Amino acid sequence: MRAREAGLQLIASFIRLVCGVRPLTGNSLPPGPKVFYANHTSHLDFTLIWAVLPQAERLITRPVAGKDYWIRNKVTRFVGCDIFNALLIERKHITRANNPIEQMHRVLESGLSLIVFPEGTRGTEPVPAAFRSGLYHLSMACPDIPMIPVYLENLNRMLPKGTILPIPLISRITVGSPLPFKADHGQRDEFLTEARQALIDLPELESHE
Amino acid sequence: MNDPGIHYLVGGVLIFLTLASLITALLWRLSPAPKEKPVLQNLASRIRAWWVMVIVFAIAILIEPMGTILLFAFISFLALREFITLTPTRAADYKALAPAFFLVIPVNYLLIWIEWYGFYVIFIPVWVLAFIPLLSAIGNDLDDFLERSSEIQWGILVCIYFLSHVPALLILDFPGYAGSTSKLLLFFVIIVQASDVLQYIWGKSLGKHAIVPKLSPSKTWEGFIGGVGSATLLGTLLWWATPFEWWQASILSFTICLFGFWGGLIMSAIKRDRGIKDYGGILGGHGGILDRVDSLCFSAPIFFHLVRFYFT
């Protein structure tokens, strides 16, 4: 077990080195399970969020990823499941039995955190696309879980869709404070718009420091 | 590496750095609230970073020529990374950027390593600069195309080609100076860096009249004249390390200080244009790698070709 943890720490340092970022200091994050939601621009996205977390947080944080993509072959399965311990969800043919929201709910209840990308797919623009309803349903299902916006920059320039060798640019990751509001019935679109705006506002807030 | 000249140069730098550390420590001790003095803080972190840079550089030049070439290849890599991060390239530029990092840097430095001068001088200016826009164009995204591709060209030219003229000094062939080119390289780097440091010192103590106020209030006439003047004097006093007469060393020192200053000005203009203060944060107190090597980038090709034309 110790070898695995050391290995994960090494992988995290390597990812930070490639992306040119420093690790987060732990005290800025609320304790207990939480949901990190971010703009999605490349495959580096979830690895970078995972890599900047303090080791204790990293060990209990699972990225949520599309099952169809990550079970394609042995390599993607090894990377997705064995290294990053991803929670694989169905993107098509969703039934009661494999409902992603319920899966995520169960993971959060067991005390683990999640990384989600509410745009649903990777975008190429700096501003994230309109959010799909998943984040709203998740917030409805677990109203006590803090939702933390994370803004990622430059990663789609480093590893655009269809490429596997990252160009070593300096990326930026901005982790915000938990959303001050919660989802409630009938306010779906407002919740999603506000959650998205909180994400978009992050880098500007940061630069005023 | 039995040349005593190298030891004198490195020893001189170490003595100077030790003095600087002692003076800073003394100032720190004498100041009533040193933590609230940004200048003193900046000075302390700058000197700390200088120690690291000098030690890395000294080890690199001792492993001749491999260490120097690898070190500069790595600096090019970090500098290009800082430069490209700040330019508005898009996903479509991947096809141009991947070879810039993974092909152009190794090939350019390999050509220095195998001493193939004829191909080295034209590899980037002709072959790479012709191919890069093509690779950007086939990315099928034409927004700001000219801006994007010329900025990648600029990055490659300044961060790889210009900068690589520092280790390229190693392959110059002087009559009667064989095997001592590391000393020439060290002379060059010392003068350029001393000029930067001395401009900083003169500017901080006497600087009043900004040269280009829009660009930088800290680049003053007092700093420029004092810095370039004293660095030229230093270069003249170090003539014994070079294959030149004292007056030739003096003229060359003055020229490289001038081009070093212009390089700093040009790279500051780019930063100003982008609305940033530093190219990165890798060197405490200095900003990024590119903030430290900007003056080397522009003076190295000038020095290399002047020396090559007149002395070899």
Tab-separated table of C-alpha atoms in Angstrom, chain B residues 110-260:
chain	number	residue	atom	x	y	z
B	110	LEU	CA	22.933	18.707	-31.705
B	111	LEU	CA	24.300	20.741	-34.614
B	112	ILE	CA	26.440	22.715	-32.155
B	113	TRP	CA	27.545	19.491	-30.479
B	114	ILE	CA	28.740	17.984	-33.799
B	115	GLU	CA	30.170	21.382	-34.802
B	116	TRP	CA	28.304	21.530	-38.111
B	117	TYR	CA	28.430	25.320	-38.320
B	118	GLY	CA	27.145	25.663	-41.901
B	119	PHE	CA	23.858	23.909	-41.214
B	120	TYR	CA	23.497	25.307	-37.696
B	121	VAL	CA	23.363	28.922	-38.951
B	122	ILE	CA	20.613	28.250	-41.464
B	123	PHE	CA	18.635	25.476	-39.761
B	124	ILE	CA	16.302	27.748	-37.799
B	125	PRO	CA	16.314	30.954	-39.894
B	126	VAL	CA	15.645	29.112	-43.145
B	127	TRP	CA	14.210	25.669	-42.606
B	128	VAL	CA	12.281	26.043	-39.371
B	129	LEU	CA	10.924	29.521	-40.044
B	130	ALA	CA	9.655	28.357	-43.414
B	131	PHE	CA	7.980	25.228	-42.070
B	132	ILE	CA	6.376	26.495	-38.870
B	133	PRO	CA	3.702	28.702	-40.519
B	134	LEU	CA	2.869	25.850	-42.843
B	135	LEU	CA	2.256	23.561	-39.889
B	136	SER	CA	0.105	26.217	-38.247
B	137	ALA	CA	-1.839	26.710	-41.474
B	138	ILE	CA	-2.767	23.064	-41.876
B	139	GLY	CA	-4.282	23.199	-38.381
B	140	ASN	CA	-7.348	24.557	-40.203
B	141	ASP	CA	-8.000	27.528	-37.911
B	142	LEU	CA	-7.308	30.913	-39.463
B	143	ASP	CA	-8.257	33.305	-36.653
B	144	ASP	CA	-5.300	35.637	-36.015
B	145	PHE	CA	-3.189	33.387	-38.212
B	146	LEU	CA	-0.400	35.874	-38.928
B	147	GLU	CA	-0.160	36.883	-35.286
B	148	ARG	CA	-0.061	33.319	-34.046
B	149	SER	CA	2.479	32.003	-36.494
B	150	SER	CA	4.797	34.987	-36.260
B	151	GLU	CA	4.776	34.757	-32.487
B	152	ILE	CA	5.786	31.112	-32.643
B	153	GLN	CA	8.549	32.120	-35.072
B	154	TRP	CA	9.673	34.843	-32.684
B	155	GLY	CA	9.716	32.422	-29.775
B	156	ILE	CA	11.858	29.949	-31.698
B	157	LEU	CA	14.191	32.646	-32.980
B	158	VAL	CA	14.807	34.344	-29.635
B	159	CYS	CA	14.542	31.451	-27.179
B	160	ILE	CA	16.327	28.808	-29.244
B	161	TYR	CA	18.366	30.311	-32.069
B	162	PHE	CA	19.613	33.535	-30.501
B	163	LEU	CA	20.237	31.959	-27.108
B	164	SER	CA	22.083	28.974	-28.569
B	165	HIS	CA	24.797	31.341	-29.802
B	166	VAL	CA	26.134	31.312	-26.237
B	167	PRO	CA	27.203	27.627	-26.333
B	168	ALA	CA	28.009	28.065	-30.039
B	169	LEU	CA	30.956	30.187	-28.874
B	170	LEU	CA	32.534	26.849	-27.932
B	171	ILE	CA	32.915	25.836	-31.573
B	172	LEU	CA	34.747	28.997	-32.623
B	173	ASP	CA	38.262	28.279	-33.732
B	174	PHE	CA	40.877	30.855	-32.722
B	175	PRO	CA	44.481	30.618	-33.795
B	176	GLY	CA	46.508	30.073	-30.606
B	177	TYR	CA	43.455	29.875	-28.311
B	178	ALA	CA	42.485	26.259	-28.952
B	179	GLY	CA	40.647	24.519	-26.124
B	180	SER	CA	40.003	27.762	-24.269
B	181	THR	CA	36.624	28.704	-25.733
B	182	SER	CA	34.904	27.903	-22.411
B	183	LYS	CA	36.828	30.861	-21.051
B	184	LEU	CA	35.469	33.092	-23.821
B	185	LEU	CA	31.928	31.884	-23.093
B	186	LEU	CA	32.396	32.596	-19.406
B	187	PHE	CA	33.803	36.063	-20.213
B	188	PHE	CA	30.742	36.808	-22.358
B	189	VAL	CA	28.184	35.615	-19.807
B	190	ILE	CA	29.947	37.467	-16.973
B	191	ILE	CA	29.930	40.765	-18.905
B	192	VAL	CA	26.267	40.526	-19.918
B	193	GLN	CA	25.088	39.520	-16.458
B	194	ALA	CA	27.366	42.062	-14.754
B	195	SER	CA	25.920	44.732	-17.009
B	196	ASP	CA	22.397	43.754	-15.864
B	197	VAL	CA	23.384	43.698	-12.203
B	198	LEU	CA	25.310	46.963	-12.423
B	199	GLN	CA	22.425	48.670	-14.239
B	200	TYR	CA	20.176	47.496	-11.408
B	201	ILE	CA	22.562	48.843	-8.758
B	202	TRP	CA	23.206	52.187	-10.496
B	203	GLY	CA	19.521	52.553	-11.343
B	204	LYS	CA	18.346	51.810	-7.786
B	205	SER	CA	20.843	54.222	-6.235
B	206	LEU	CA	20.922	57.129	-8.707
B	207	GLY	CA	18.203	56.502	-11.303
B	208	LYS	CA	15.922	59.452	-12.020
B	209	HIS	CA	15.334	59.851	-15.755
B	210	ALA	CA	13.475	56.956	-17.386
B	211	ILE	CA	14.662	56.123	-20.909
B	212	VAL	CA	11.318	54.834	-22.161
B	213	PRO	CA	8.849	55.899	-19.439
B	214	LYS	CA	5.982	53.989	-21.036
B	215	LEU	CA	7.977	50.778	-20.949
B	216	SER	CA	9.711	50.704	-17.617
B	217	PRO	CA	10.324	53.332	-14.928
B	218	SER	CA	13.278	51.295	-13.635
B	219	LYS	CA	15.310	51.523	-16.848
B	220	THR	CA	16.922	54.919	-16.379
B	221	TRP	CA	19.679	56.861	-18.113
B	222	GLU	CA	21.689	56.832	-14.893
B	223	GLY	CA	21.365	53.039	-14.618
B	224	PHE	CA	22.162	52.555	-18.296
B	225	ILE	CA	25.247	54.798	-18.408
B	226	GLY	CA	26.588	53.629	-15.059
B	227	GLY	CA	25.844	49.956	-15.723
B	228	VAL	CA	27.124	49.772	-19.289
B	229	GLY	CA	30.133	51.939	-18.369
B	230	SER	CA	31.209	49.858	-15.398
B	231	ALA	CA	30.537	46.532	-17.153
B	232	THR	CA	32.653	47.728	-20.098
B	233	LEU	CA	35.409	48.573	-17.650
B	234	LEU	CA	35.100	45.107	-16.129
B	235	GLY	CA	35.299	43.558	-19.620
B	236	THR	CA	38.427	45.553	-20.327
B	237	LEU	CA	40.029	44.385	-17.079
B	238	LEU	CA	39.224	40.757	-17.986
B	239	TRP	CA	40.911	40.995	-21.399
B	240	TRP	CA	43.503	38.400	-20.313
B	241	ALA	CA	40.828	35.691	-20.402
B	242	THR	CA	40.098	36.360	-24.080
B	243	PRO	CA	41.970	36.029	-27.345
B	244	PHE	CA	41.691	39.846	-27.762
B	245	GLU	CA	43.893	42.852	-27.037
B	246	TRP	CA	42.682	44.992	-24.117
B	247	TRP	CA	41.167	47.653	-26.396
B	248	GLN	CA	39.416	45.000	-28.506
B	249	ALA	CA	37.974	43.451	-25.335
B	250	SER	CA	36.793	46.919	-24.366
B	251	ILE	CA	34.983	47.583	-27.649
B	252	LEU	CA	33.426	44.113	-27.649
B	253	SER	CA	32.291	44.484	-24.021
B	254	PHE	CA	30.679	47.815	-24.805
B	255	THR	CA	28.886	46.292	-27.814
B	256	ILE	CA	27.529	43.301	-25.919
B	257	CYS	CA	26.369	45.497	-23.030
B	258	LEU	CA	24.530	47.677	-25.529
B	259	PHE	CA	22.816	44.777	-27.242
B	260	GLY	CA	22.097	43.183	-23.880
